[in-house]
Coordinates of C-alpha atoms in Angstrom, one line a residue:
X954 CA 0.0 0.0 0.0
X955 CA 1.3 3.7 -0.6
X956 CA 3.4 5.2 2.3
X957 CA 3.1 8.3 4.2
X958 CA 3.7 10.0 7.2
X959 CA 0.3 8.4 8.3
X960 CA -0.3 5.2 6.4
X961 CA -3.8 4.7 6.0
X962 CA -4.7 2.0 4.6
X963 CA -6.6 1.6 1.6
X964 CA -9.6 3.2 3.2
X965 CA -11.3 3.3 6.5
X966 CA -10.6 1.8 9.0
X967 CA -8.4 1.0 12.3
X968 CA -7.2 3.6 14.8
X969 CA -5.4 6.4 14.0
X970 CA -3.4 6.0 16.4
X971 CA -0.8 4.2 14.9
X972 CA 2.8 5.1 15.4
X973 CA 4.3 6.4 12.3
X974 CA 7.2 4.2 12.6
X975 CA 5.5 1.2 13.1
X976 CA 2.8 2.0 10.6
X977 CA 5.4 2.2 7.5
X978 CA 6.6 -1.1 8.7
X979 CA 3.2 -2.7 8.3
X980 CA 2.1 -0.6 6.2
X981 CA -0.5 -2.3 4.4
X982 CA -1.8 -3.5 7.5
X983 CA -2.1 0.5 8.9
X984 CA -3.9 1.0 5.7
X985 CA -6.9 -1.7 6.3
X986 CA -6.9 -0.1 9.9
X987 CA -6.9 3.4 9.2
X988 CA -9.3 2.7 7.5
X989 CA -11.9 1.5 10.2
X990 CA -11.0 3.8 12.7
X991 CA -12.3 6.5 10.2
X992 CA -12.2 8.8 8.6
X993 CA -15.4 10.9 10.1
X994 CA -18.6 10.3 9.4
X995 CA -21.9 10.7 10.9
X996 CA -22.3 13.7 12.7
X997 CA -23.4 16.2 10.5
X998 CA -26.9 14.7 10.3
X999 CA -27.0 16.0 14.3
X1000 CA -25.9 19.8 13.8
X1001 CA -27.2 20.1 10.1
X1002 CA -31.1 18.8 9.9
X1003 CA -32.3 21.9 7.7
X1004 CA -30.1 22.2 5.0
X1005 CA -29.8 25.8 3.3
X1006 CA -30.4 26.4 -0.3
X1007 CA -27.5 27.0 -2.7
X1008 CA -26.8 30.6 -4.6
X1009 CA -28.2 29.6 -7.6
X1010 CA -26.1 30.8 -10.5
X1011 CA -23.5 32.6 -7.9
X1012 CA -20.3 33.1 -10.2
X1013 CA -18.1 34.0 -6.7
X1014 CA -17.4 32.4 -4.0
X1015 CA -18.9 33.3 -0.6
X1016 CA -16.4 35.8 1.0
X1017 CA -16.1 33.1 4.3
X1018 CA -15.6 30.5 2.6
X1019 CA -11.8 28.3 3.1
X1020 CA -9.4 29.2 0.1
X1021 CA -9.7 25.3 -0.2
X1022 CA -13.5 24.6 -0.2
X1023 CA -14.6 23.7 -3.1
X1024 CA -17.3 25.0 -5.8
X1025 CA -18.9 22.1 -7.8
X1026 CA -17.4 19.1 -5.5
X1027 CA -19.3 17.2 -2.8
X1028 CA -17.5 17.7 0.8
X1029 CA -18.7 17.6 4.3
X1030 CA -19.5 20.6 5.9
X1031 CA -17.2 18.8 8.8
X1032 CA -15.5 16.3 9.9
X1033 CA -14.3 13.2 7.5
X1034 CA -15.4 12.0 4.2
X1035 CA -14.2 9.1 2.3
X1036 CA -15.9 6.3 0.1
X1037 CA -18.6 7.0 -2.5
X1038 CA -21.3 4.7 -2.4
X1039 CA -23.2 3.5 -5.5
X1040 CA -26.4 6.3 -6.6
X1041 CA -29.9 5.2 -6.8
X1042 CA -32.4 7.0 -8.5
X1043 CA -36.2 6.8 -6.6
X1044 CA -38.8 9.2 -7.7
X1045 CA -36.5 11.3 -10.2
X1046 CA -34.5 11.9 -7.1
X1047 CA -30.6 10.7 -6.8
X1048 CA -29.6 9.0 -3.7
X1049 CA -26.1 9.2 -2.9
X1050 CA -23.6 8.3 0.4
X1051 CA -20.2 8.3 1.3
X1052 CA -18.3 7.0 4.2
X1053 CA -18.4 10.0 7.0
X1054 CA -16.5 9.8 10.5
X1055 CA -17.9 12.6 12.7
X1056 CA -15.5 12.1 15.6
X1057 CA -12.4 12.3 13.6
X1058 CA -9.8 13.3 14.4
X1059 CA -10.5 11.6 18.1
X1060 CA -12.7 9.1 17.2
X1061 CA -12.7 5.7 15.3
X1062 CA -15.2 4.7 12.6
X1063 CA -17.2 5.4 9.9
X1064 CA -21.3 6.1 9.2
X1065 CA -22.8 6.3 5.9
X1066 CA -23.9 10.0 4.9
X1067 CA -26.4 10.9 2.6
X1068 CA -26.8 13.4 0.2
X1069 CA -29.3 13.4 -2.5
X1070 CA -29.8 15.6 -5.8
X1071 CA -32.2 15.6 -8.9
X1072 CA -29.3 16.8 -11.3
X1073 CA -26.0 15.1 -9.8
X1074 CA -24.5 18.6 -9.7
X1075 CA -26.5 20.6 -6.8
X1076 CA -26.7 18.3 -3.6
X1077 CA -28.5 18.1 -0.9
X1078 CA -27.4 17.0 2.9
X1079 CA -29.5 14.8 4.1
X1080 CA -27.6 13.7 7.1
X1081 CA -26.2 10.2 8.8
X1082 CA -28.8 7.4 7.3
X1083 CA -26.4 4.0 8.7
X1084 CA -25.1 4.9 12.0
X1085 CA -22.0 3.3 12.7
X1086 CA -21.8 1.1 16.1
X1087 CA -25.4 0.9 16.4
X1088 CA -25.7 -3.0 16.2
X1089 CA -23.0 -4.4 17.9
X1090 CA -21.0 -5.7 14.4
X1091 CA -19.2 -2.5 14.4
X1092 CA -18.7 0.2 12.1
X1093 CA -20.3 0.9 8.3
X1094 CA -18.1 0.2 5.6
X1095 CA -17.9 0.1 1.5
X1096 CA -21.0 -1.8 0.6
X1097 CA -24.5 -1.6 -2.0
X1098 CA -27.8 0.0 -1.5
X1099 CA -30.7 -1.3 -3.9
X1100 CA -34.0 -0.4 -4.5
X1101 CA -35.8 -4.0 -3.8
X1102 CA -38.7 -3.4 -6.6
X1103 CA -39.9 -7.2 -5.7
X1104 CA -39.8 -7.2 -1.9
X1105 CA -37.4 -10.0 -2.6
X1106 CA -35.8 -9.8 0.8
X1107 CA -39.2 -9.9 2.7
X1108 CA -39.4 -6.0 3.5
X1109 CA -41.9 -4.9 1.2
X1110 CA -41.7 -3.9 -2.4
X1111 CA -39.7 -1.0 -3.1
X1112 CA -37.4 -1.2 0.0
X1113 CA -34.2 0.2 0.0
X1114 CA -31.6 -2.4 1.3
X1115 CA -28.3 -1.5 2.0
X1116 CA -25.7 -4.5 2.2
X1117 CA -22.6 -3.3 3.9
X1118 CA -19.2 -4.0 5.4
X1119 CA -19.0 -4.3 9.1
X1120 CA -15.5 -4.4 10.8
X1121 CA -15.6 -5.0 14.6
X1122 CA -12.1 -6.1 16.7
X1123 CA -10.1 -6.7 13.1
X1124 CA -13.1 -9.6 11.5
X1125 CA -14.9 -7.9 8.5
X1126 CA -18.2 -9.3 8.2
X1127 CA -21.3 -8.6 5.5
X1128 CA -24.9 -7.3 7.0
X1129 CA -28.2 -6.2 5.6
X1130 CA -30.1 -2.9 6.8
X1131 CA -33.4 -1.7 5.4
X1132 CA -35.2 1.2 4.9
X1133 CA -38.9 1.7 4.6
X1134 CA -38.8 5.5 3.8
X1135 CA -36.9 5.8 0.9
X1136 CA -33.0 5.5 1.7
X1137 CA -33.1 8.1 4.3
X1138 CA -33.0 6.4 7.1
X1139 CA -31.7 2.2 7.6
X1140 CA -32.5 -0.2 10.2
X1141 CA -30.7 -2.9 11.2
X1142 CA -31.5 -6.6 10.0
X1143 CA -32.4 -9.0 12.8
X1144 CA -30.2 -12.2 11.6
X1145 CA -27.5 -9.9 11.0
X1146 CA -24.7 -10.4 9.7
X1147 CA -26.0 -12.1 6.8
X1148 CA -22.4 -13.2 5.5
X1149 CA -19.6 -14.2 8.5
X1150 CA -16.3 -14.5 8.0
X1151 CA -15.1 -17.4 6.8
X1152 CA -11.1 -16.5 8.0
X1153 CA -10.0 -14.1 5.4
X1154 CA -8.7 -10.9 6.6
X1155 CA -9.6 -8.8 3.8
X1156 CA -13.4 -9.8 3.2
X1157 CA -15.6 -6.3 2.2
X1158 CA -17.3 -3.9 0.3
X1159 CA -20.0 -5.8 -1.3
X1160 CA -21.2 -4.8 -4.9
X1161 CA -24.5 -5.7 -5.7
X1162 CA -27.5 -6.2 -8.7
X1163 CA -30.1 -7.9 -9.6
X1164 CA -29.5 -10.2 -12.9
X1165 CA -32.8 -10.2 -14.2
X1166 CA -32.3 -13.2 -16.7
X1167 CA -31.1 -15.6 -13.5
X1168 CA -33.6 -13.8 -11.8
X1169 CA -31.2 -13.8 -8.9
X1170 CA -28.7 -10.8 -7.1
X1171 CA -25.4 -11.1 -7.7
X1172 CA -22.7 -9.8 -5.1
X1173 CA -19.0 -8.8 -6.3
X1174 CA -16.8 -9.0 -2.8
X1175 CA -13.0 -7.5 -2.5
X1176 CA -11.2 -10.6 -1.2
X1177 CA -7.6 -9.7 -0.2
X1178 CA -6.1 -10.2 -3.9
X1179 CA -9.1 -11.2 -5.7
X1180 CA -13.0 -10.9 -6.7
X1181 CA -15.7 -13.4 -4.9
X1182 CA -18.3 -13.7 -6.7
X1183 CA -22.1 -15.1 -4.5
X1184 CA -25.5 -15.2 -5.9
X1185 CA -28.9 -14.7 -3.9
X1186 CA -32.7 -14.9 -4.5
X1187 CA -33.2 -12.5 -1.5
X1188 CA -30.4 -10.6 -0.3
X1189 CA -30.1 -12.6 2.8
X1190 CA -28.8 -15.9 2.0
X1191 CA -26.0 -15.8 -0.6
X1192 CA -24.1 -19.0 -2.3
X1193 CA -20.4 -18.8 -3.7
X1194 CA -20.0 -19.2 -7.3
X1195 CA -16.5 -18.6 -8.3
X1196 CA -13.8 -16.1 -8.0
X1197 CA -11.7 -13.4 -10.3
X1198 CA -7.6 -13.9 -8.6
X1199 CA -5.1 -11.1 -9.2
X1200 CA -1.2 -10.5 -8.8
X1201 CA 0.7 -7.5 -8.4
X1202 CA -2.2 -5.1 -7.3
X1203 CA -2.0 -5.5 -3.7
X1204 CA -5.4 -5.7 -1.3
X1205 CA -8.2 -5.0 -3.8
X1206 CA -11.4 -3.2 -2.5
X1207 CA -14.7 -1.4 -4.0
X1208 CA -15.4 -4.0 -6.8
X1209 CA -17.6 -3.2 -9.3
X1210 CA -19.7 -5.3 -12.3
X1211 CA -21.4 -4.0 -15.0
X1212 CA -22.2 -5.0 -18.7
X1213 CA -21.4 -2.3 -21.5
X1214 CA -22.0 -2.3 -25.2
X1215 CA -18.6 -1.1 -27.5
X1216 CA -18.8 2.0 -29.5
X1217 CA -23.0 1.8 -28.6
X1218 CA -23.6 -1.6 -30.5
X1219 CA -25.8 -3.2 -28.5
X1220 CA -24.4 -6.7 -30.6
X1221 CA -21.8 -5.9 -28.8
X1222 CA -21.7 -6.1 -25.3
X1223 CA -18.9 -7.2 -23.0
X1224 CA -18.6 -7.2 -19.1
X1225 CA -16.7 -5.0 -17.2
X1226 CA -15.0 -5.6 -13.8
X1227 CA -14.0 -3.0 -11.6
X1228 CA -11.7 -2.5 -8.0
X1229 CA -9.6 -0.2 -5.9
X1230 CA -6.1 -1.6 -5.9
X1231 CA -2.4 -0.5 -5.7
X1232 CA -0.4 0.4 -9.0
X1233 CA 3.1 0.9 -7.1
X1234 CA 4.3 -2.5 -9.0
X1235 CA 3.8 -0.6 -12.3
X1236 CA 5.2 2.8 -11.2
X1237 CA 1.9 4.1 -10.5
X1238 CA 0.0 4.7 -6.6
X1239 CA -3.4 3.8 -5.4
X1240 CA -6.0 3.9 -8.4
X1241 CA -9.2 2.0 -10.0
X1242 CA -8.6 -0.9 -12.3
X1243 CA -10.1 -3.1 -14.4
X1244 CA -10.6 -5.5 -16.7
X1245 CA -12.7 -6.5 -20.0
X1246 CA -14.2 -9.9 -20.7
X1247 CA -17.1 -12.0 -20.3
X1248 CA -19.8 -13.1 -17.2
X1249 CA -22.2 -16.1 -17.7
X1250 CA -23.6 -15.6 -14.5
X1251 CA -21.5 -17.1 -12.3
X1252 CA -17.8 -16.6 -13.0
X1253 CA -15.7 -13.5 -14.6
X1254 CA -13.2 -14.3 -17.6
X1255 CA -10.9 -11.4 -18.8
X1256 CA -10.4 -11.3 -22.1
X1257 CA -6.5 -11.6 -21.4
X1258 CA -5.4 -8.1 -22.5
X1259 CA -4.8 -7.2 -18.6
X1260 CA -5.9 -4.6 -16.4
X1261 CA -6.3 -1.1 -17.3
X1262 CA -6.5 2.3 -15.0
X1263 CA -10.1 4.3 -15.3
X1264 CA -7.6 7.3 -14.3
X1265 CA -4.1 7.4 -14.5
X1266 CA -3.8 10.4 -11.8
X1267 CA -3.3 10.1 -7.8
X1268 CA -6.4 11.0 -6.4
X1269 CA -9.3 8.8 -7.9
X1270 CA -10.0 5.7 -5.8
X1271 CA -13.0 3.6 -4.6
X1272 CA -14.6 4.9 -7.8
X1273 CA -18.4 3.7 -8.2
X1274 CA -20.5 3.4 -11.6
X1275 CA -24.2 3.7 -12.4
X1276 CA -26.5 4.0 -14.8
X1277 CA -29.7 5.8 -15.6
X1278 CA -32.7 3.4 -14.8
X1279 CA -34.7 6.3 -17.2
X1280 CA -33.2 5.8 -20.2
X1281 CA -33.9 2.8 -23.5
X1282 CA -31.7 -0.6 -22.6
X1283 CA -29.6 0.5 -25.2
X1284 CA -28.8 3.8 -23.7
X1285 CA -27.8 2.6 -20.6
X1286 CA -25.7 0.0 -21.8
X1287 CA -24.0 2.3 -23.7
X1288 CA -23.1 4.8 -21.4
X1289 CA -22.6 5.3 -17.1
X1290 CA -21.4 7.6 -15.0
X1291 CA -19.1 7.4 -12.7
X1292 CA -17.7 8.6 -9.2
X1293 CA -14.5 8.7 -7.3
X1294 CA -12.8 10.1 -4.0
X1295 CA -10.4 12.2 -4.8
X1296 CA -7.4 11.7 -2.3
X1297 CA -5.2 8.8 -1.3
X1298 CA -4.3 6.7 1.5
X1299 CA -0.4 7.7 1.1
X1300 CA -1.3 11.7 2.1
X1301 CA -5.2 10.7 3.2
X1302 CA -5.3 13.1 6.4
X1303 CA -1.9 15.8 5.2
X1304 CA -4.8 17.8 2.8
X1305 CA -4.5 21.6 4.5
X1306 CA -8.1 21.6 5.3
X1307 CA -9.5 22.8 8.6
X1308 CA -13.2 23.0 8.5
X1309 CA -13.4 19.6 6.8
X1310 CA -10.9 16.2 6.2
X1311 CA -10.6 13.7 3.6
X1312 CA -11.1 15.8 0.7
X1313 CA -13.5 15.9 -1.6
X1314 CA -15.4 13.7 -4.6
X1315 CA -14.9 13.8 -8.1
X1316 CA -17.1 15.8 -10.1
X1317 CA -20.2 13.0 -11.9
X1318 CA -18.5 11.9 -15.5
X1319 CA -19.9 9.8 -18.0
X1320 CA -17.7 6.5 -19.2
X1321 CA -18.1 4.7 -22.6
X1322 CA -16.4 1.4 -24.1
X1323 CA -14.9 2.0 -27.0
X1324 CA -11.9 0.2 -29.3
X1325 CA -8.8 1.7 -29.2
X1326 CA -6.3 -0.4 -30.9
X1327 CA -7.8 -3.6 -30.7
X1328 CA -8.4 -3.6 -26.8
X1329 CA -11.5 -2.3 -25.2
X1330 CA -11.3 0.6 -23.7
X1331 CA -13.3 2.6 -21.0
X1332 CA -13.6 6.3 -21.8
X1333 CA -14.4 9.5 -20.0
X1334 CA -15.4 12.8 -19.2
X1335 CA -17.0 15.2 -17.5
X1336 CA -20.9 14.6 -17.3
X1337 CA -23.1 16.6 -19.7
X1338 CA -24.9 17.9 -16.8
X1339 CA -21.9 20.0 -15.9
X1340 CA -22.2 22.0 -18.4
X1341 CA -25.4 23.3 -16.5
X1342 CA -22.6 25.2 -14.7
X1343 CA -21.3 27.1 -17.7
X1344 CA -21.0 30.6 -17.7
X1345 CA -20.3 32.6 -21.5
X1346 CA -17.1 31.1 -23.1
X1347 CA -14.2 33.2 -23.4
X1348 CA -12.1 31.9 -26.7
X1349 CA -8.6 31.8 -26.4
X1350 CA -7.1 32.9 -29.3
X1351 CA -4.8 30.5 -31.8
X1352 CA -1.1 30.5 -30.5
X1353 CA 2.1 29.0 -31.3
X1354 CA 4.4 28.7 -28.2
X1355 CA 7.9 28.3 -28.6
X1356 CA 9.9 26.5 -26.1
X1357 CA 9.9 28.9 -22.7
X1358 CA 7.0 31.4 -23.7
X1359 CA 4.1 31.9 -21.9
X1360 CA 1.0 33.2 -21.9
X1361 CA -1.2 34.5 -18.8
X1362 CA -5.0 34.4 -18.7
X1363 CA -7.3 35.2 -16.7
X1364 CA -9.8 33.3 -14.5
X1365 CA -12.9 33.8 -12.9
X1366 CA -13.9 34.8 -9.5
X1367 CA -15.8 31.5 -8.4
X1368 CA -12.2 29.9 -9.2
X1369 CA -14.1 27.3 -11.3
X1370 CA -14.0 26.7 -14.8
X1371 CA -13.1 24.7 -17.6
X1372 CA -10.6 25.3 -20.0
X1373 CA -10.6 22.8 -23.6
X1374 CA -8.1 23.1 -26.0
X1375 CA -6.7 21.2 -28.6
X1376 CA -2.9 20.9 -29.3
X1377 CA -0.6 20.1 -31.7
X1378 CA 3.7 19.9 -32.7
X1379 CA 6.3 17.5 -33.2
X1380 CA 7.6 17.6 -30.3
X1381 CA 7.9 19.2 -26.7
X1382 CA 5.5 19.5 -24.3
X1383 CA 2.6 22.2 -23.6
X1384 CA 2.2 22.6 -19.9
X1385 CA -0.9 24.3 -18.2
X1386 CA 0.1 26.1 -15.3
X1387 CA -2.9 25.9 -12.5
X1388 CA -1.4 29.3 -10.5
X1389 CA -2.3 29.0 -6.6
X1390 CA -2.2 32.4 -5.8
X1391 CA 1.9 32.5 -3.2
X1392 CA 3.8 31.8 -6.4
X1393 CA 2.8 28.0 -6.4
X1394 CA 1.4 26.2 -9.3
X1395 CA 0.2 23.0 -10.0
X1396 CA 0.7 21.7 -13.8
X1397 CA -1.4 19.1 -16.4
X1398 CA 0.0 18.9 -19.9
X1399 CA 0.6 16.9 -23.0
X1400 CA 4.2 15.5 -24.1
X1401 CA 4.5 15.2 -27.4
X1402 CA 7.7 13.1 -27.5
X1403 CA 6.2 10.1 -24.8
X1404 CA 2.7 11.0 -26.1
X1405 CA 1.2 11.3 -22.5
X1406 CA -0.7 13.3 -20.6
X1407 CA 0.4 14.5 -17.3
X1408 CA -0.3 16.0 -13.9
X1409 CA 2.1 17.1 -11.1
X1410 CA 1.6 19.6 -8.3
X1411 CA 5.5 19.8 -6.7
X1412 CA 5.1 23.6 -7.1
X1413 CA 1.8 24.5 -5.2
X1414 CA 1.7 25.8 -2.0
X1415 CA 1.8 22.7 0.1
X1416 CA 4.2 20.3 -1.7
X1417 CA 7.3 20.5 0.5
X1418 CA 5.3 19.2 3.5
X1419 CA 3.5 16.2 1.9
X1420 CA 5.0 13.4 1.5
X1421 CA 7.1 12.0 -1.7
X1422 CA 3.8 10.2 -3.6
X1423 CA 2.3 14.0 -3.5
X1424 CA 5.1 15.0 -5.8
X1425 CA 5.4 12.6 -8.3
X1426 CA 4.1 13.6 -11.7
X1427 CA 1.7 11.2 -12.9
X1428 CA 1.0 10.4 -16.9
X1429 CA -1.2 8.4 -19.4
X1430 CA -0.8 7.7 -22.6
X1431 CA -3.0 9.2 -25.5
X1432 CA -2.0 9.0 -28.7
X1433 CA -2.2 12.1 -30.7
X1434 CA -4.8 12.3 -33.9
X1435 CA -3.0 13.5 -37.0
X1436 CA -0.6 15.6 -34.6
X1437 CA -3.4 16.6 -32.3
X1438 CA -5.0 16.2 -28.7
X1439 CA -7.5 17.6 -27.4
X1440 CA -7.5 18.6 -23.6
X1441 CA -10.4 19.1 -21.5
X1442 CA -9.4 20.5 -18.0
X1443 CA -11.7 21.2 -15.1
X1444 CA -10.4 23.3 -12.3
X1445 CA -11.9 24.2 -8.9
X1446 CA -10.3 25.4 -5.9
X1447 CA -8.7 22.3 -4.5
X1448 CA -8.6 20.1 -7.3
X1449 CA -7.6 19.6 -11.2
X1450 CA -9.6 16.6 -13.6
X1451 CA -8.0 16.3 -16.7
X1452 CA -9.2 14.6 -19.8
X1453 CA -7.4 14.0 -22.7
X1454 CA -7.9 12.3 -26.2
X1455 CA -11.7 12.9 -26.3
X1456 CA -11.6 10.7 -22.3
X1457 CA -9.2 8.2 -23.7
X1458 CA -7.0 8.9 -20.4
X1459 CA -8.1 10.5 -17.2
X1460 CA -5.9 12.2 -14.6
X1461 CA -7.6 13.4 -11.4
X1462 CA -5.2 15.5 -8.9
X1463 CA -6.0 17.3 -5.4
X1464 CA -4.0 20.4 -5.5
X1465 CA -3.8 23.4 -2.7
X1466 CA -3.2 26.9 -2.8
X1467 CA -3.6 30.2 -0.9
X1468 CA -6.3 32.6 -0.6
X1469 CA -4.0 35.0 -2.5
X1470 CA -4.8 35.5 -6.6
X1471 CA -4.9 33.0 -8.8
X1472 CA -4.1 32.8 -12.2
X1473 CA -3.9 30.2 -15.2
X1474 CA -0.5 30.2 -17.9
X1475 CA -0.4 28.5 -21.0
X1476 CA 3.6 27.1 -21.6
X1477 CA 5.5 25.8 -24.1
X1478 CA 8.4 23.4 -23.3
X1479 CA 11.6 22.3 -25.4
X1480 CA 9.8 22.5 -28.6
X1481 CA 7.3 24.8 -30.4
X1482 CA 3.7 23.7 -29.7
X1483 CA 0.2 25.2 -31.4
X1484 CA -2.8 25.8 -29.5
X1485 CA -5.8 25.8 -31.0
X1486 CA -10.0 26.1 -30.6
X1487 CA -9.5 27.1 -27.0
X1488 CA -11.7 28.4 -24.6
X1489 CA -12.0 29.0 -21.0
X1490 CA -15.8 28.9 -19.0
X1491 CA -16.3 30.0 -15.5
X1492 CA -18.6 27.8 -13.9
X1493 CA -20.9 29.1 -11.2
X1494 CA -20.6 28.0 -7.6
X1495 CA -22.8 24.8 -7.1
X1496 CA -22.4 24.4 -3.2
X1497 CA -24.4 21.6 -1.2
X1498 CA -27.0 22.7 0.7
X1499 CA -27.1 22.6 4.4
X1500 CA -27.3 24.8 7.3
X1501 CA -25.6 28.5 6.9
X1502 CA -23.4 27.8 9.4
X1503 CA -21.2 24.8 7.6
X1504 CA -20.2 26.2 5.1

């Protein structure tokens, strides 16, 4: 697992009080334990019950406001966030949690925290809806809430059932909790837990959906270095079927399953398997892989072209996907969106935050499976609903950069916006400079000679304190089309999401600055490079709504 000063471990859970020392000698142990001991979650619902409305259309940022709170991210108004949870839609209404620790920094464990929204952009607190030591099994982990449209697991048609993680004195176990009112508050199951332990150390984060041609559920479980794979007729009683083994990747977590047509053709379609591992083998850090091939209901074949990333940069991990119960069968095999948390367990608690730990989530995007060179490939991008965001472009006009020019422009007041460009040359590099307003900068880029994309924030305001992993710059490949990429880049106060190659490669950074200016520079590097088609667009403040008082 990564190292830092603080090794948590690849999510959740343990006690922070781990001696630093020890911790980077074990530290993929102090990873699974930070994790439990938790990143915060669960008090807001106590201090925020009547959540405020945003400014709608605000294009600057409330004056009291932290330099590092974000504009169009999901955060906590306090405490700890980490894990996203898997969106349901009920009513035209998105339901949406994430792991929450409201005792952090003194307190161990994690709750689930809801937050819903009709538009996955504006959200909504809705407060703690799993509370964590309630039942006696421990705290609330990764896991899956479904709508139950059959009353399959005897609670009535259209309950929401949440199968979670529960981790209590170091045994990970699976259990069930219901809601009757619509995901907004979960009780716990009787005969929990539902799954026990069978001796394996890593056992969590359940993934689960309903096959409707087995007419079964079907749960994906991280199991230390591989996939389990059970089936159920009721959510309560679930039979092993097979299992998906991995090497090199360290402790997998946050599996994910999901069928997707290629380029749309519904002729087409393969399966897609999804989990949080550990790319240090490969030169990379924590990340979200996975792998193409086929399910036939019970067991996951790859297609043996190995593992891919979903994003190549440090900060996108436990990444969920869903689709769009609303649209044709077509449709939503065709497309998804998709979610991530946006920090890592090298740096997890380091972020300069005060008001709030963990970070933050990734803004929604939409993924795709396409062909690139023989090999499926998942795509993406920012989510068209984004663009509900957008203020009036500004074009940038057509330049040719020679190696050491620059050019300054100028950014918006809400210290959000999106800047696309495309890019061309022979060689060299173009290099965005993200200013952080105390002569820091964070830069994302294309190199023309490796043909990647990159990200690296050694220059912003809090890289000498971090830890080595925070500096490293981080690429992925995109091939250029007729000498050309195009770069989509989505900047908010605390964060950079980069997409290049049309969302052939993804690279996702955390990046802090000052409440001084900031600014935005266009560079060339050891080679002259043309930039053309560009534009940068504000976007207005999208905050989550809760009391005045969090934010």
């Amino acid at each position: 697992m990564p190292e830092g000063d603080i090794p948590f471990t690849p999510r959740r859970r343990r006690s922070v009080v781990i001696a630093v020392a020890a911790a980077l000698a074990v530290l993929a142990v102090a990873v699974v334990a930070v994790l439990a001991i938790g990143l915060p979650r669960g008090k807001v619902a106590e201090t925020a019950p009547s959540p405020a409305a945003p400014s709608a259309g605000a294009t600057e940022r409330p004056a009291d406001w932290s330099p590092h709170r974000p504009g169009i991210h999901i955060t906590p108004g306090e405490n700890w966030m980490n894990d996203p949870q898997k969106p349901f839609l009920l009513d035209g209404v998105w339901h949406y949690y994430y792991l929450y620790n409201a005792d952090y920094p003194d307190g161990n464990g994690t709750a689930w925290y809801h937050a819903t929204s009709t538009d996955l952009v504006h959200w909504k607190d809705e407060g703690v809806a799993i509370e964590k030591y309630a039942n006696g099994l421990g705290d609330i982990w990764t896991g899956t809430a479904v709508v139950d449209e059959e009353g399959t697991a005897g609670f009535g048609a259209g309950a929401v059932i949440a199968l979670v993680t529960q981790q209590v004195d170091g045994v990970q176990r699976q259990s069930l909790f219901f809601s009757r009112d619509d995901g907004y508050s979960f009780e716990s199951y009787d005969g929990n837990p539902v799954m026990d332990n069978p001796g394996v150390a890593d056992w969590r984060d359940p993934r689960v959906f309903w096959d409707e041609s087995a007419r079964h559920w079907v749960m994906a479980l991280a199991e230390h270095d591989r996939i389990g794979f059970y089936t159920s007729p009721n959510l309560r009683e679930w039979t092993y079927t097979s299992d998906f083994a991995t090497t090199g990747l360290g402790v997998l977590e946050c599996p994910d399953l999901f069928p997707m047509s290629v380029g749309g053709d519904a002729d087409d379609v393969r399966w897609v398997l999804v989990a949080g591992a550990n790319g240090a083998a490969e030169g990379m850090t924590t990340g979200t892989a996975y792998w193409v091939g086929e399910w036939d209901g019970e067991r996951f074949v790859a297609d043996g072209t190995g593992h891919q990333w979903l994003d190549h940069g440090p900060d996108y991990y436990a990444a969920v996907t869903w689709d769009d119960p609303r649209l044709g069968e077509e449709e939503r095999l065709a497309t998804r969106y998709s979610i991530g948390w946006m920090n890592n367990w090298a740096y997890a608690d380091r972020f300069p935050t005060e008001e709030w730990h963990g970070g933050s989530d990734s803004i929604v995007r939409t993924i795709t499976l396409g062909s690139e060179r023989g090999r499926a490939t998942l795509r993406s991008s920012p989510a068209a609903e984004l663009e509900s965001l957008e203020g009036e472009p500004q074009p940038i006009d057509d330049m040719r950069l020679a190696a050491d020019s620059t050019v300054e422009l100028e950014v918006p007041a809400s210290g959000a916006y999106r800047v696309r460009l495309d890019a061309s040359g022979e060689a060299g590099e173009l290099r965005v400079k993200v200013q952080t307003g105390d002569g820091g900068f964070a830069t994302v880029g294309y190199d023309f000679d490796r043909q990647v994309a990159f990200a690296t924030r050694d220059s912003d305001a809090v890289a000498g304190s971090m830890p080595d992993a925070y500096r490293q710059v981080r690429t992925a490949p995109a091939e250029p089309t007729d000498g050309r990429i195009e770069l989509d880049i989505v900047v908010d106060a605390a964060s950079i999401e980069v997409f290049a190659g049309g969302g052939e490669a993804a690279l996702t950074m955390a990046t802090f600055g000052t409440a001084g200016e900031r600014g935005l520079l266009l560079e060339g590097a050891r080679g002259d490079v043309v930039v053309s088609d560009a534009s940068l667009t504000p976007l207005r403040v999208a905050p989550v709504a809760r009391a005045p008082e969090r934010d």
